[in-house]
Every structure is written in structure tokens, then in C-alpha cells.
Short mmCIF file of C-alpha atoms in Angstrom, two decimals:
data_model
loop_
_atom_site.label_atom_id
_atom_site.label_comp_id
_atom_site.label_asym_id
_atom_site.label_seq_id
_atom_site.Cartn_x
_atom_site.Cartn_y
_atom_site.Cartn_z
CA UNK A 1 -8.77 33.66 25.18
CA UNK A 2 -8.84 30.88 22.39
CA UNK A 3 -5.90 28.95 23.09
CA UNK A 4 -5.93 26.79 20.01
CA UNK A 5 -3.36 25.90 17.36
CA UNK A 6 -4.13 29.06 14.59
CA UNK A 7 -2.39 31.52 12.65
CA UNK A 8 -2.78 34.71 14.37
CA UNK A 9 -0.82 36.74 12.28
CA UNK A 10 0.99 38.34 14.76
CA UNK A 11 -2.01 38.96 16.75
CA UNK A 12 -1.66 39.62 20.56
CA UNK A 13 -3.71 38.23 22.87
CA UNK A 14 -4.21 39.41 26.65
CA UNK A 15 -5.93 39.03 29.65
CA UNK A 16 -5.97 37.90 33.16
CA UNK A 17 -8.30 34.39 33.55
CA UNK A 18 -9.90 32.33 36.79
CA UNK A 19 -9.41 28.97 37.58
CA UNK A 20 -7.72 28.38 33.88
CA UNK A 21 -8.00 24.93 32.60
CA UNK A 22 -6.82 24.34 28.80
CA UNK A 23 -6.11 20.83 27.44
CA UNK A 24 -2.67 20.22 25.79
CA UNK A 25 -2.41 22.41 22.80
CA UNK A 26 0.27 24.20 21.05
CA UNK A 27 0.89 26.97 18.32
CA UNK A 28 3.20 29.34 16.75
CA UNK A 29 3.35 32.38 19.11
CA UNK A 30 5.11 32.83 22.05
CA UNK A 31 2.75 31.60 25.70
CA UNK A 32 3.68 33.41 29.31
CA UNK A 33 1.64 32.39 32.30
CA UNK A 34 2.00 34.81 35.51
CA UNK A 35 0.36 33.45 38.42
CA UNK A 36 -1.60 36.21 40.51
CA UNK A 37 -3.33 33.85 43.24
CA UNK A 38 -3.76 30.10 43.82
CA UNK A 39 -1.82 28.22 41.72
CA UNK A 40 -2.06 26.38 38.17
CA UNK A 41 -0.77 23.10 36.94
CA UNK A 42 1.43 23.85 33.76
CA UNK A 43 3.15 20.95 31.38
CA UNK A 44 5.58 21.50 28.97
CA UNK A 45 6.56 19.20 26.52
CA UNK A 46 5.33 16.07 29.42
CA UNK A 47 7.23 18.39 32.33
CA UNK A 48 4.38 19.78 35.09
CA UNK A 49 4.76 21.73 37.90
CA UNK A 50 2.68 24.14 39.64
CA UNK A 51 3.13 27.76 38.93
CA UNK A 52 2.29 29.13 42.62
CA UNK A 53 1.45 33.24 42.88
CA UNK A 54 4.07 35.39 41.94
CA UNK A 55 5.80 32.64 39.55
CA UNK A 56 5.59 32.52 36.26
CA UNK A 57 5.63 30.04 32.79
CA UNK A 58 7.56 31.03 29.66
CA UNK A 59 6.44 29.08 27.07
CA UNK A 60 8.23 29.04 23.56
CA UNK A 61 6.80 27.96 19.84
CA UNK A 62 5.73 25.46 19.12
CA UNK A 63 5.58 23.85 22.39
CA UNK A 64 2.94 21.14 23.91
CA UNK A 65 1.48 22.65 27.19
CA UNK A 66 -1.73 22.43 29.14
CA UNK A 67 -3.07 24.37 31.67
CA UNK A 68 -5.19 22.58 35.36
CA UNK A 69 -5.87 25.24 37.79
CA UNK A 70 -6.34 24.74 41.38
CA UNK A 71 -9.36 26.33 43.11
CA UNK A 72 -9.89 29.80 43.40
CA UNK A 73 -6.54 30.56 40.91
CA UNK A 74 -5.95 34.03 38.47
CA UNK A 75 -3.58 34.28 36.27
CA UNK A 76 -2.21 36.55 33.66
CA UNK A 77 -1.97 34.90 30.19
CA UNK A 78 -0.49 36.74 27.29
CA UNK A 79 0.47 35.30 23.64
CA UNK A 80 2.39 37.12 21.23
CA UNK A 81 4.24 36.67 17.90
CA UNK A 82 8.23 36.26 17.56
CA UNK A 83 7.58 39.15 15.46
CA UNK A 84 6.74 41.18 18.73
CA UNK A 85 9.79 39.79 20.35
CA UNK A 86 12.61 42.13 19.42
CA UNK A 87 16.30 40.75 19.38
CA UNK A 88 15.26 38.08 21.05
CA UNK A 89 12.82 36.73 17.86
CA UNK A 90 15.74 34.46 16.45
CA UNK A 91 16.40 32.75 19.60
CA UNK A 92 12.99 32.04 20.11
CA UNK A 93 12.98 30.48 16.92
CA UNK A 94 15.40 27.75 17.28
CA UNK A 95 15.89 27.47 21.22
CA UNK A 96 13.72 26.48 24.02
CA UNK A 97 14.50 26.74 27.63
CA UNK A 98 15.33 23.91 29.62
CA UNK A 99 13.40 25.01 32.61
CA UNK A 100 10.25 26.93 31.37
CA UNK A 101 9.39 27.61 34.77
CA UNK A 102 10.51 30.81 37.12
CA UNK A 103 10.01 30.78 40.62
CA UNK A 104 9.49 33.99 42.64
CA UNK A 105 13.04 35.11 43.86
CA UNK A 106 14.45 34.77 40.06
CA UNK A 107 12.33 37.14 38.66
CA UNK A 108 13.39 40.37 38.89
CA UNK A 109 11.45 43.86 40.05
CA UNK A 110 11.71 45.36 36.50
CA UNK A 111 9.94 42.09 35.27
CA UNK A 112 7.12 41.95 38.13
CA UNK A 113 6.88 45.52 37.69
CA UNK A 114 5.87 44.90 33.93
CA UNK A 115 3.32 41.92 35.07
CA UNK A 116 1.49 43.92 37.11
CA UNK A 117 0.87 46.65 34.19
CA UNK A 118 -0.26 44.32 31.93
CA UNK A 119 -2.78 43.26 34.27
CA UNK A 120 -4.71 46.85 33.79
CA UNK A 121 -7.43 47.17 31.32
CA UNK A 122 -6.08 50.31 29.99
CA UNK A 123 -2.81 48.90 29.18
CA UNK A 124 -4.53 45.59 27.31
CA UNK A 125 -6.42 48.08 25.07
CA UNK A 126 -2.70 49.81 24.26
CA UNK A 127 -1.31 46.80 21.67
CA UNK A 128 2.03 49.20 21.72
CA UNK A 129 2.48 49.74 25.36
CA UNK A 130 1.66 45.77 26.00
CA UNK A 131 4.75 45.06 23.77
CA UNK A 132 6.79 47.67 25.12
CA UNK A 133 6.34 45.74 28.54
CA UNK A 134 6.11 42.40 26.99
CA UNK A 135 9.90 43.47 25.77
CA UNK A 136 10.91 44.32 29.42
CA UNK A 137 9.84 40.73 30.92
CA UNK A 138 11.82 39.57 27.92
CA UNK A 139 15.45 41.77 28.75
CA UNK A 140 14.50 40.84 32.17
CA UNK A 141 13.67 36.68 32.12
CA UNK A 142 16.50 35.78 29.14
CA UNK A 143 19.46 35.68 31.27
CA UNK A 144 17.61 33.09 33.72
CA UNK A 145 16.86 30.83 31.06
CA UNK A 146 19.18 28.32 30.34
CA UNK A 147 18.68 27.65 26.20
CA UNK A 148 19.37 24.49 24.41
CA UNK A 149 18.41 23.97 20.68
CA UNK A 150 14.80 22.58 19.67
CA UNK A 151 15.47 18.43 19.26
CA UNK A 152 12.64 16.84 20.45
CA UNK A 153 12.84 12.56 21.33
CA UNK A 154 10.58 10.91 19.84
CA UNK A 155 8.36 10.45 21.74
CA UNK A 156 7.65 14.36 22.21
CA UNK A 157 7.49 14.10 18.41
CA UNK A 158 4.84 11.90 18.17
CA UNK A 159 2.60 13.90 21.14
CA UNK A 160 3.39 17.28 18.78
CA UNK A 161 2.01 16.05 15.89
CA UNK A 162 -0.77 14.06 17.42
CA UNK A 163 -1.79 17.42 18.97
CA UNK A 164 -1.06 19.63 16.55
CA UNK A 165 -3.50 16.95 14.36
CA UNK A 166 -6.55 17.46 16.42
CA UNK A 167 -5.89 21.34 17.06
CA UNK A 168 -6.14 21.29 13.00
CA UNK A 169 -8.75 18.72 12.54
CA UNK A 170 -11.16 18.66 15.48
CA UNK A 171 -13.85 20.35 13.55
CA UNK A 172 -14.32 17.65 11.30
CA UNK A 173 -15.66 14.09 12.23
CA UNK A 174 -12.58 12.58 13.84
CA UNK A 175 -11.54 8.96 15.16
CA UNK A 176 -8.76 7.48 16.42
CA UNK A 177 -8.25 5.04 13.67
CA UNK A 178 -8.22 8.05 11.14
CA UNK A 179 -5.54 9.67 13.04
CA UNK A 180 -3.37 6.92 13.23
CA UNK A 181 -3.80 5.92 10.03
CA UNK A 182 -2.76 9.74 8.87
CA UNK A 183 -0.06 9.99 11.82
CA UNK A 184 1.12 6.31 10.32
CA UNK A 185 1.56 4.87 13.81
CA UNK A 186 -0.58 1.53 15.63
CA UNK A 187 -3.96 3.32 17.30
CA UNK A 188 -3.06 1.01 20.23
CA UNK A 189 0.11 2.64 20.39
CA UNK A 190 -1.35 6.66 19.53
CA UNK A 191 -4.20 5.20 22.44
CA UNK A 192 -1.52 4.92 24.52
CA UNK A 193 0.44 7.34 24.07
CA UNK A 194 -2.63 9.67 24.58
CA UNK A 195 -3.23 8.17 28.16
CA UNK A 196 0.48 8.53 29.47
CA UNK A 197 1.44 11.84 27.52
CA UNK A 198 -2.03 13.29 27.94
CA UNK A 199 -3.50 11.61 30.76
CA UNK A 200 -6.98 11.40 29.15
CA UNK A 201 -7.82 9.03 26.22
CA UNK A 202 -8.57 9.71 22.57
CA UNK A 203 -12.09 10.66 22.78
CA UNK A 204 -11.62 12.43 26.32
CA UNK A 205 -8.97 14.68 24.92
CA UNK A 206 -11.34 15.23 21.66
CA UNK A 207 -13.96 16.58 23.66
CA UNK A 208 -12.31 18.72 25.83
CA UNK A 209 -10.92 20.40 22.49
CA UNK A 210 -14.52 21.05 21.54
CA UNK A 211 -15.61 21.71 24.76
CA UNK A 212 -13.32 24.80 24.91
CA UNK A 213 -13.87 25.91 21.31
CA UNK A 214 -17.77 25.85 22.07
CA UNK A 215 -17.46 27.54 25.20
CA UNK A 216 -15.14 30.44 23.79
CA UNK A 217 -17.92 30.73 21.15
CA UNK A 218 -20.68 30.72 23.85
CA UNK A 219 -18.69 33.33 25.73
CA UNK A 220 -17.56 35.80 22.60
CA UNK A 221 -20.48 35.29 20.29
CA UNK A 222 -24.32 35.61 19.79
CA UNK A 223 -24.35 33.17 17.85
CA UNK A 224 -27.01 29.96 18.11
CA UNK A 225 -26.24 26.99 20.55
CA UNK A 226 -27.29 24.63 17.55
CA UNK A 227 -24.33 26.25 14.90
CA UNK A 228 -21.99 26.36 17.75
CA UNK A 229 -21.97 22.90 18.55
CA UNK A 230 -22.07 21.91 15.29
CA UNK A 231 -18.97 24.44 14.40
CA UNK A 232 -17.62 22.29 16.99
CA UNK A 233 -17.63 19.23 15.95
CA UNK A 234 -20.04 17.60 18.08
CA UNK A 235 -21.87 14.91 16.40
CA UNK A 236 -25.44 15.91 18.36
CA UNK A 237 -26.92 18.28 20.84
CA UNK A 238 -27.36 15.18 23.28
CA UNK A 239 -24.15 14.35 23.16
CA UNK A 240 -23.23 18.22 23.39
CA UNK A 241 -25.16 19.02 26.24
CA UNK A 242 -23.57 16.06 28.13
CA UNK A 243 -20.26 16.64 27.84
CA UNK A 244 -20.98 20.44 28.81
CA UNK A 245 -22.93 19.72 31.65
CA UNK A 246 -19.75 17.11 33.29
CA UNK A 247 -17.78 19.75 32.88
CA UNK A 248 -19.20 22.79 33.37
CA UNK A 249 -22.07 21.72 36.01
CA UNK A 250 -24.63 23.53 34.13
CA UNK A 251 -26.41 23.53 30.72
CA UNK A 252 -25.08 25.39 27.57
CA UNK A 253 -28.40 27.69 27.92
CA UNK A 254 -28.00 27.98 31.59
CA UNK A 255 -24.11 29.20 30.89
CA UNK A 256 -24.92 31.45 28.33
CA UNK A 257 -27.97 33.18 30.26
CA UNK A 258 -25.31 33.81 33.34
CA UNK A 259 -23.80 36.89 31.03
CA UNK A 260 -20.31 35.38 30.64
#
């Protein structure tokens, strides 16, 4: 699943993933994580916690979130447009919930019930019966949220648009003077922002952007290692290679000739 900032058109994406790790990212569509085994590291908007089996992450529009998995984790991810989300489509739009996180015990049968059908392969190929059950968790996780209306401080503000910057832009040759010279902000000040909101630093968090975009493209696509990194933004297949290898363990060759 590509989990980067796009117009999808209200495209729905499905499937259940292993030991999920996405970097912060955001985008217009609606993001629920249901934990299956392990557990996975989930920030919203600079809130973490760990989404343990049997829990789950609702995460509205327009949100920041990232994903760290633990070892030996599955979860079901499914995003979906506000057009797919009933009476419930306004809401979305203009609230967010407080707690984006559901523990076990609140959700209810009808809702785990749903989770485990999207799970199936023949359901994912059915884009009518996923929203049918996609509307089901929704009737059956509202009444455990509790809303409040989309103000973000501003420091939230400046982490959205930093991210939603990159998402947009990390394609092209990118540095972190550029983007704070287009954010209009100090680059010591976007640096550290991206080491306490982020964790990682500029070029860290630039990379692992590419990283994933290559790696979907490895993983989806024939096409050549040499127009993939490039599409990425890499600025060499040296520099490619090495970022791959620390965080994959293997070469992009060596990934690709597993049959992922």
C-alpha cells in the first residue's frame, strides 16, 4: 500500500501488512489500523501509543501519523474517501477525535466482526462489500469517539505543512534550506522541529520518504532499478543502494529477486 500524500479520487485501498513501518505522512482519505498480532507504534498529530492485537487506530483527514511496528506484527490497513463514509462524511470533515486510539473491550462484536471480513481476499476484491463493512466499523466506533473541531496549535501546523511539503515535493531535488525558505520559517528552527516532532532529521526523514516510494515501486512494478531510483528522487545509485541496504539488510536486486 502507498501511503503517501495523493489524490486518490476516492480510491480504496486494502490489505493486511507485516511488520508495517511508514514515516509520518498524511493525506485526504480516511486511515484505520486494526492490529491482528504483535503490536505497532502509531502517532497522531505528535500522540503515540502502541496499538496491541485486537485494538485498533482511526485516523481522520488530514492527519500527521506514522506507523513503527514491533517484531513479528500484522495488521489490517484500509484507506478510504469521506465520499465512502456515509452520514458520517461531514463529521469527518471538520472533526477529529480526541483519542484516535480504541482499545479491545470498546470495540464492539459488530465492529470486530467487520475487521475480520475485511481481512479475506475475496472481500478486498469486492470494492462494494468492503464499504458496506467499512460503514459498519463506522455505526459501530462513532459513539466511542469523543469529537472536537479541527484547530491545530501551531506547532502541529508547522509539522502538517512541513510534511505535507515533502509528501508533495520529495521527487524533486530537495534541501532543507529550500523548504524553509518556501515554509518561511528559520531551517534551524524546521531542523528542529523535524528532530522533536519527527524524531529523525531533515535528510533522515527525506530518505525514508524515498525509501518507501522506491520500495512500493520495486514491489508493484517491473520497472528498472535505475528509473526507480531516479523516480525517487535519489541523487545516485550509490547513494540509493546505501540507504536501501541500512534499511532493508539487503540490496535493491537482492529484494527484488526474493518475489515480493
Amino acid at each position: 500500500m502507498n501511503p503517501f500524500y495523493e489524490k486518490r479520487s476516492g480510491k480504496l485501498q486494502i490489505g493486511v501488512s507485516d511488520n508495517m513501518n511508514f514515516p509520518a505522512h498524511l493525506h485526504d482519505d480516511v486511515e484505520v489500523l486494526y492490529c491482528l498480532e504483535g503490536g505497532v507504534q502509531v502517532s497522531v498529530m505528535g500522540e503515540t501509543h502502541l496499538v496491541g492485537k485486537g485494538e485498533c487506530a482511526v485516523i481522520f483527514p488530514e492527519r500527521v501519523h506514522s506507523y513503527r511496528s514491533e517484531d513479528n506484527s500484522r495488521a489490517l490497513l484500509f484507506i478510504f474517501s469521506t465520499a465512502m463514509s456515509g452520514t458520517y462524511g461531514r463529521t469527518i470533515q471538520k472533526y477529529y477525535p480526541e483519542n484516535p486510539f480504541l482499545e479491545k473491550k470498546d470495540i464492539p462484536p459488530d465492529a470486530r466482526l467487520a475487521f475480520r471480513r475485511l481481512c479475506s481476499g475475496d472481500v478486498q476484491k469486492d470494492d462494494k462489500l468492503c464499504i458496506a463493512w467499512i460503514q459498519v466499523i463506522l455505526a459501530s466506533l462513532f459513539p466511542r469517539f469523543e469529537l472536537r473541531e479541527d484547530e491545530r496549535p501551531e506547532d502541529m501546523d508547522l509539522t502538517y505543512r512541513l510534511v505535507r511539503y515533502v509528501m508533495e515535493h520529495f521527487q524533486e531535488p530537495l534541501s532543507l534550506e529550500e523548504l524553509a525558505r518556501n515554509l518561511h520559517v528559520n531551517k534551524y528552527y524546521l531542523s528542529h522541529t523535524f528532530s522533536s516532532r519527527l524524531q529523525m532529521n531533515f535528510r533522515e526523514y527525506l530518505n525514508r520518504i524515498r525509501l518507501e516510494y522506491a520500495t512500493q515501486q520495486i514491489r508493484s512494478t517491473r520497472k528498472p532499478l535505475t528509473e526507480i531510483w531516479e523516480d525517487a528522487g535519489f541523487e545516485s545509485q550509490r547513494s540509493f543502494n546505501r540507504v536501501f541496504h541500512e534499511a532493508v539488510g539487503m540490496s535493491p536486486k537482492e529484494y527484488r529477486g526474493r518475489g515480493w
